[in-house]
Short mmCIF file of C-alpha atoms in Angstrom, two decimals:
data_model
loop_
_atom_site.label_atom_id
_atom_site.label_comp_id
_atom_site.label_asym_id
_atom_site.label_seq_id
_atom_site.Cartn_x
_atom_site.Cartn_y
_atom_site.Cartn_z
CA MET A 1 127.61 207.98 -44.89
CA GLU A 2 130.66 209.69 -43.47
CA GLY A 3 132.29 207.53 -40.83
CA MET A 4 130.45 204.38 -41.89
CA THR A 5 132.31 201.26 -42.93
CA PRO A 6 130.56 198.26 -44.47
CA ALA A 7 130.67 194.84 -42.84
CA PRO A 8 133.55 192.87 -44.39
CA VAL A 9 131.29 190.08 -45.72
CA GLN A 10 128.00 190.82 -47.46
CA LEU A 11 125.61 188.09 -48.64
CA VAL A 12 122.99 189.28 -51.15
CA LEU A 13 120.22 186.75 -51.77
CA GLY A 14 117.83 187.06 -54.70
CA GLU A 15 117.65 187.87 -58.38
CA GLU A 16 115.94 191.27 -58.58
CA GLU A 17 118.69 192.97 -60.56
CA LEU A 18 117.91 196.58 -59.66
CA LEU A 19 117.80 195.84 -55.93
CA VAL A 20 120.98 193.75 -56.08
CA GLU A 21 122.86 196.52 -57.87
CA ARG A 22 121.66 199.04 -55.31
CA VAL A 23 123.09 196.92 -52.52
CA VAL A 24 126.45 196.80 -54.32
CA ASP A 25 126.31 200.56 -54.89
CA ASP A 26 125.53 201.20 -51.22
CA VAL A 27 128.38 198.97 -50.04
CA LEU A 28 130.79 200.70 -52.41
CA ALA A 29 129.60 204.13 -51.25
CA GLN A 30 130.20 203.15 -47.63
CA ALA A 31 133.65 201.80 -48.47
CA ARG A 32 134.54 205.01 -50.30
CA ALA A 33 133.24 207.11 -47.43
CA ALA A 34 135.91 205.42 -45.32
CA ASP A 35 138.52 205.37 -48.10
CA PRO A 36 137.84 207.43 -51.25
CA ALA A 37 140.33 205.29 -53.20
CA ALA A 38 138.41 202.05 -52.58
CA GLU A 39 138.30 199.98 -55.76
CA LEU A 40 135.40 197.90 -57.08
CA ARG A 41 136.22 194.56 -58.71
CA ARG A 42 133.60 192.17 -60.10
CA TYR A 43 134.17 188.49 -60.82
CA LYS A 44 131.89 185.81 -62.21
CA ALA A 45 132.31 183.36 -59.37
CA SER A 46 132.16 180.22 -61.52
CA GLU A 47 135.18 181.42 -63.53
CA LEU A 48 137.46 181.75 -60.50
CA SER A 49 139.74 179.12 -59.04
CA PRO A 50 140.31 178.97 -55.26
CA SER A 51 143.80 180.43 -55.73
CA GLU A 52 142.47 183.30 -57.85
CA LEU A 53 139.87 184.02 -55.20
CA ALA A 54 142.60 184.08 -52.55
CA ASP A 55 144.63 186.53 -54.65
CA ALA A 56 141.61 188.80 -55.12
CA LEU A 57 141.00 188.90 -51.37
CA SER A 58 144.64 189.22 -50.27
CA PRO A 59 145.84 192.54 -48.88
CA SER A 60 148.21 194.48 -51.11
CA LEU A 61 151.51 196.09 -50.15
CA PHE A 62 149.85 199.50 -50.10
CA ALA A 63 146.72 198.34 -48.24
CA GLU A 64 144.31 199.63 -50.88
CA ALA A 65 140.67 199.22 -49.93
CA ARG A 66 138.68 196.93 -52.23
CA VAL A 67 135.11 195.78 -52.72
CA ILE A 68 135.15 192.32 -54.31
CA VAL A 69 131.84 191.25 -55.87
CA LEU A 70 131.31 187.57 -56.64
CA GLN A 71 128.50 187.34 -59.17
CA ALA A 72 126.29 184.24 -59.51
CA ALA A 73 127.96 182.56 -56.54
CA HIS A 74 125.27 179.86 -56.56
CA GLU A 75 126.88 178.47 -59.75
CA VAL A 76 130.27 177.61 -58.22
CA GLY A 77 131.61 174.10 -57.67
CA LYS A 78 132.30 172.56 -54.28
CA ASP A 79 136.00 173.53 -54.13
CA LEU A 80 135.31 177.21 -54.72
CA ALA A 81 132.26 177.18 -52.45
CA ASP A 82 134.49 175.87 -49.65
CA ALA A 83 137.12 178.49 -50.51
CA VAL A 84 134.54 181.31 -50.31
CA VAL A 85 133.49 180.19 -46.84
CA ARG A 86 137.14 179.89 -45.68
CA GLN A 87 138.09 183.31 -47.04
CA ALA A 88 135.00 184.91 -45.54
CA ALA A 89 135.92 183.57 -42.11
CA ASP A 90 139.09 185.69 -42.00
CA PRO A 91 138.67 188.79 -44.21
CA ALA A 92 141.67 191.06 -44.71
CA GLU A 93 141.45 194.58 -43.38
CA GLY A 94 140.05 197.06 -45.89
CA ILE A 95 138.55 194.38 -48.15
CA VAL A 96 134.82 193.82 -48.44
CA LEU A 97 133.52 190.60 -50.00
CA VAL A 98 130.06 190.82 -51.57
CA VAL A 99 128.61 187.42 -52.49
CA LEU A 100 125.65 187.52 -54.90
CA HIS A 101 123.55 184.37 -54.62
CA SER A 102 120.21 183.61 -56.29
CA GLY A 103 118.70 182.59 -52.98
CA GLY A 104 117.63 179.18 -54.29
CA ALA A 105 118.58 175.67 -53.27
CA ARG A 106 121.73 175.52 -55.39
CA ASN A 107 124.79 176.00 -53.14
CA LYS A 108 122.48 176.84 -50.24
CA ALA A 109 125.00 175.26 -47.86
CA MET A 110 127.54 177.94 -48.80
CA ALA A 111 125.02 180.72 -48.23
CA ASP A 112 123.99 179.22 -44.90
CA ALA A 113 127.64 178.96 -43.83
CA LEU A 114 128.25 182.61 -44.69
CA ARG A 115 125.16 183.59 -42.75
CA ARG A 116 126.30 181.59 -39.70
CA GLY A 117 129.73 183.18 -40.03
CA GLY A 118 128.26 186.63 -39.46
CA ALA A 119 127.81 187.96 -43.00
CA THR A 120 125.44 190.86 -43.39
CA VAL A 121 122.47 189.43 -45.32
CA THR A 122 120.29 191.41 -47.71
CA THR A 123 117.35 189.83 -49.54
CA CYS A 124 116.49 190.99 -53.05
CA GLU A 125 113.77 188.59 -54.14
CA LYS A 126 112.09 188.96 -57.52
CA VAL A 127 109.15 191.35 -57.42
CA THR A 128 106.37 189.44 -59.17
CA ARG A 129 103.09 190.37 -57.48
CA HIS A 130 101.13 193.58 -57.82
CA GLU A 131 101.20 194.10 -54.06
CA GLN A 132 105.00 193.93 -54.09
CA ARG A 133 105.17 196.56 -56.84
CA VAL A 134 102.86 198.78 -54.81
CA ASP A 135 105.21 198.46 -51.83
CA PHE A 136 108.20 199.14 -54.09
CA VAL A 137 106.69 202.36 -55.47
CA ARG A 138 105.82 203.59 -52.00
CA SER A 139 109.31 202.87 -50.69
CA GLU A 140 110.88 204.40 -53.78
CA VAL A 141 108.95 207.64 -53.24
CA ARG A 142 110.15 207.74 -49.62
CA ARG A 143 113.68 206.96 -50.77
CA VAL A 144 113.82 210.10 -52.93
CA GLY A 145 112.14 212.25 -50.27
CA GLY A 146 108.60 212.47 -51.58
CA LYS A 147 105.04 211.48 -50.73
CA ILE A 148 102.47 209.72 -52.91
CA SER A 149 98.72 209.40 -52.46
CA PRO A 150 97.26 205.86 -52.31
CA ASP A 151 95.19 206.34 -55.47
CA ALA A 152 98.25 207.45 -57.47
CA VAL A 153 100.22 204.22 -56.92
CA PRO A 154 98.13 201.83 -59.06
CA VAL A 155 97.78 204.48 -61.77
CA LEU A 156 101.55 204.82 -61.94
CA ILE A 157 102.06 201.05 -62.13
CA GLU A 158 99.42 200.77 -64.86
CA ALA A 159 101.06 203.56 -66.85
CA VAL A 160 104.65 202.37 -66.50
CA GLY A 161 104.37 198.59 -66.21
CA SER A 162 106.09 196.03 -64.03
CA ASP A 163 109.76 196.74 -64.74
CA LEU A 164 111.39 198.06 -61.54
CA ARG A 165 113.93 200.19 -63.39
CA GLU A 166 111.15 201.98 -65.27
CA LEU A 167 109.12 202.38 -62.09
CA ALA A 168 112.12 203.79 -60.25
CA ALA A 169 112.93 206.25 -63.06
CA ALA A 170 109.32 207.38 -63.38
CA THR A 171 108.95 207.75 -59.62
CA GLY A 172 112.10 209.84 -59.31
CA GLN A 173 111.05 212.14 -62.14
CA LEU A 174 107.53 212.54 -60.72
CA VAL A 175 108.82 213.49 -57.28
CA ALA A 176 111.23 215.98 -58.83
CA ASP A 177 108.62 217.48 -61.15
CA THR A 178 105.89 217.82 -58.51
CA GLY A 179 108.06 219.23 -55.74
CA GLY A 180 107.71 216.06 -53.69
CA THR A 181 103.97 215.36 -53.49
CA VAL A 182 102.56 212.98 -56.10
CA ASP A 183 98.83 212.48 -56.61
CA GLU A 184 96.77 210.73 -59.28
CA ALA A 185 96.34 213.89 -61.32
CA ALA A 186 100.10 214.42 -61.38
CA VAL A 187 100.70 210.87 -62.61
CA ARG A 188 98.14 211.22 -65.40
CA ARG A 189 99.45 214.66 -66.36
CA TYR A 190 103.05 213.47 -66.40
CA HIS A 191 102.39 210.44 -68.57
CA ARG A 192 100.36 212.51 -70.97
CA GLY A 193 102.68 215.47 -71.28
CA ARG A 194 106.13 214.06 -70.51
CA ALA A 195 105.92 210.57 -71.98
CA GLU A 196 108.64 211.43 -74.44
CA SER A 197 111.18 211.29 -71.60
CA SER A 198 110.91 207.58 -70.77
CA GLY A 199 112.55 204.51 -72.19
CA PHE A 200 109.09 202.98 -72.28
CA ALA A 201 107.95 205.67 -74.71
CA VAL A 202 110.89 204.99 -77.01
CA ALA A 203 110.03 201.29 -77.04
CA ASP A 204 106.36 202.01 -77.74
CA LYS A 205 107.26 204.01 -80.84
CA VAL A 206 109.74 201.39 -82.00
CA VAL A 207 107.41 198.38 -81.86
CA VAL A 208 104.71 200.13 -83.91
CA GLY A 209 107.26 201.07 -86.58
CA ASP A 210 107.18 204.84 -85.97
CA ARG A 211 110.75 205.61 -87.06
CA ALA A 212 110.59 209.40 -86.70
CA GLY A 213 108.66 209.25 -83.43
CA ALA A 214 111.06 206.70 -81.96
CA LEU A 215 114.12 208.79 -82.80
CA GLU A 216 112.47 211.91 -81.38
CA ALA A 217 111.52 210.07 -78.16
CA LEU A 218 115.05 208.69 -77.91
CA ARG A 219 116.62 212.14 -78.23
CA TRP A 220 114.25 213.60 -75.65
CA ALA A 221 115.06 210.80 -73.24
CA GLN A 222 118.80 211.38 -73.72
CA VAL A 223 118.46 215.15 -73.30
CA LEU A 224 116.48 214.66 -70.10
CA GLY A 225 119.09 212.28 -68.72
CA VAL A 226 117.27 208.94 -68.84
CA PRO A 227 120.07 206.36 -68.33
CA SER A 228 120.99 204.44 -71.49
CA VAL A 229 120.56 201.13 -69.67
CA LEU A 230 116.90 201.96 -68.92
CA ILE A 231 116.18 202.69 -72.57
CA ALA A 232 117.92 199.48 -73.66
CA ASP A 233 116.01 197.50 -71.02
CA ALA A 234 112.73 199.01 -72.25
CA LEU A 235 113.51 197.94 -75.83
CA ALA A 236 114.32 194.42 -74.67
CA ASP A 237 111.17 194.25 -72.54
CA ALA A 238 109.01 195.41 -75.47
CA VAL A 239 110.41 192.75 -77.79
CA ARG A 240 110.09 190.01 -75.13
CA THR A 241 106.49 191.07 -74.50
CA LEU A 242 105.62 190.81 -78.19
CA ALA A 243 107.16 187.35 -78.40
CA LYS A 244 105.43 186.04 -75.25
CA VAL A 245 102.04 187.45 -76.15
CA GLY A 246 102.36 186.33 -79.77
CA ALA A 247 103.16 182.78 -78.68
CA ALA A 248 100.18 182.76 -76.28
CA GLY A 249 97.72 183.53 -79.07
CA ARG A 250 94.59 185.65 -79.00
CA GLY A 251 93.21 184.60 -75.63
CA ASP A 252 91.45 186.77 -73.09
CA PRO A 253 94.06 189.15 -71.59
CA ASN A 254 92.52 188.77 -68.14
CA ARG A 255 92.95 185.00 -68.29
CA LEU A 256 96.46 185.21 -69.77
CA ALA A 257 97.67 187.71 -67.17
CA GLN A 258 98.67 185.15 -64.55
CA SER A 259 100.40 182.70 -66.88
CA LEU A 260 102.32 185.46 -68.70
CA GLY A 261 103.09 187.48 -65.57
CA MET A 262 101.80 190.70 -67.12
CA PRO A 263 98.88 193.04 -66.40
CA PRO A 264 95.91 192.63 -68.79
CA TRP A 265 96.35 196.11 -70.29
CA LYS A 266 99.87 195.26 -71.38
CA ILE A 267 98.77 191.97 -72.97
CA ARG A 268 95.90 193.68 -74.80
CA LYS A 269 98.24 196.31 -76.16
CA ALA A 270 100.82 193.74 -77.27
CA GLN A 271 98.14 191.62 -78.97
CA GLN A 272 97.36 194.55 -81.23
CA GLN A 273 101.02 195.31 -81.91
CA VAL A 274 102.23 191.76 -82.63
CA ARG A 275 99.80 191.34 -85.56
CA ASN A 276 102.19 193.43 -87.65
CA TRP A 277 105.27 191.36 -86.79
CA HIS A 278 106.62 188.32 -88.62
CA PRO A 279 108.59 185.70 -86.62
CA ASP A 280 111.72 186.49 -88.65
CA GLY A 281 111.36 190.14 -87.77
CA LEU A 282 110.98 189.32 -84.08
CA ALA A 283 114.14 187.22 -84.23
CA GLU A 284 116.04 190.17 -85.72
CA ALA A 285 114.58 192.50 -83.06
CA PHE A 286 115.69 190.09 -80.31
CA ALA A 287 119.23 190.13 -81.69
CA ALA A 288 119.26 193.94 -81.84
CA ALA A 289 117.92 194.26 -78.28
CA ALA A 290 120.51 191.82 -76.93
CA GLU A 291 123.32 193.63 -78.72
CA VAL A 292 122.35 197.09 -77.50
CA ASN A 293 121.98 195.83 -73.92
CA ALA A 294 125.58 194.67 -74.07
CA ASP A 295 126.63 197.93 -75.74
CA VAL A 296 125.17 200.22 -73.05
CA LYS A 297 126.67 198.06 -70.29
CA GLY A 298 130.21 198.55 -71.51
CA ALA A 299 130.64 196.78 -74.85
CA SER A 300 130.41 200.04 -76.82
CA ALA A 301 132.27 203.29 -76.27
CA GLU A 302 129.29 205.21 -77.73
CA PRO A 303 126.06 204.06 -76.04
CA ASP A 304 123.99 206.89 -77.54
CA TYR A 305 124.94 205.83 -81.04
CA ALA A 306 124.34 202.18 -80.16
CA LEU A 307 120.82 203.03 -79.00
CA GLU A 308 120.03 204.94 -82.19
CA ARG A 309 121.35 202.06 -84.29
CA ALA A 310 119.21 199.58 -82.32
CA VAL A 311 116.09 201.73 -82.71
CA LEU A 312 116.54 201.86 -86.48
CA ARG A 313 117.31 198.16 -86.67
CA ILE A 314 114.20 197.12 -84.68
CA VAL A 315 111.94 199.46 -86.63
CA ALA A 316 113.26 197.95 -89.85
CA ALA A 317 112.74 194.43 -88.48
CA ARG A 318 109.02 195.12 -88.05
CA GLY A 319 108.69 195.36 -91.83
CA ARG A 320 110.44 192.04 -92.46
CA ARG A 321 108.33 189.30 -94.02
#
């Protein structure tokens, strides 16, 4: 990226969190390629006043480069929406404005005005269909410099699930472990012999109440460098899945798949697991998952300890009656 500079106004449309964060990371990397001292500042757009926005986007005495990220820009009021469009029309040198918008109808006029004004637009729509996940896995393999056989893609999705962060982590590890060429046998071998390295595996042990197994899987994942946020997301996803499947009852997984937005295998598995959970225990598990997600994203100075505490707390919640 040497020599590249990002466009001064970036409009990111959509709510697929992983893809949105990658756009922000790429913009910041480009800004730092031009100026290694470039600073990243994030603001929740609805909490800013027009004057505060102007201050954030004003050049400093020392002309420091900045990447200003406005999160949830679709939630702003009319005054700030107008201010965003005005500021974007005349960006200061060295400052990049990244506007994150859900892509929906709310404040669409602001997004359209930014687009007409020449903002670089990136779409990060939610990945909800199987075909989209297939495309994501294929592009992810290319992104990390590998190749994957057509028959390996659905096997990987079935093994890992629908969460893009888990798919990205599993894909990266597979490409690294196989030397770049991933086939069906490699996927099956990896998820049989290296399952202890994923956040998904930690969550699987937790929801069945396997305290020792969960702690062992957690330590393996940490040793192997699985990001804390992926493990926390896997715990949250596991608890949400139990709650959704439990509320849906004991219906046919194939019929429930569309309404729940999950593959049948995942519903079938959760139906077996949720039998051993009481609603009070699920409520406690929800609280623990929410807390650890905040902890690993900056609320705690010790994310590893926060994860261990959450694992123990959720395992204990399973036994609550």
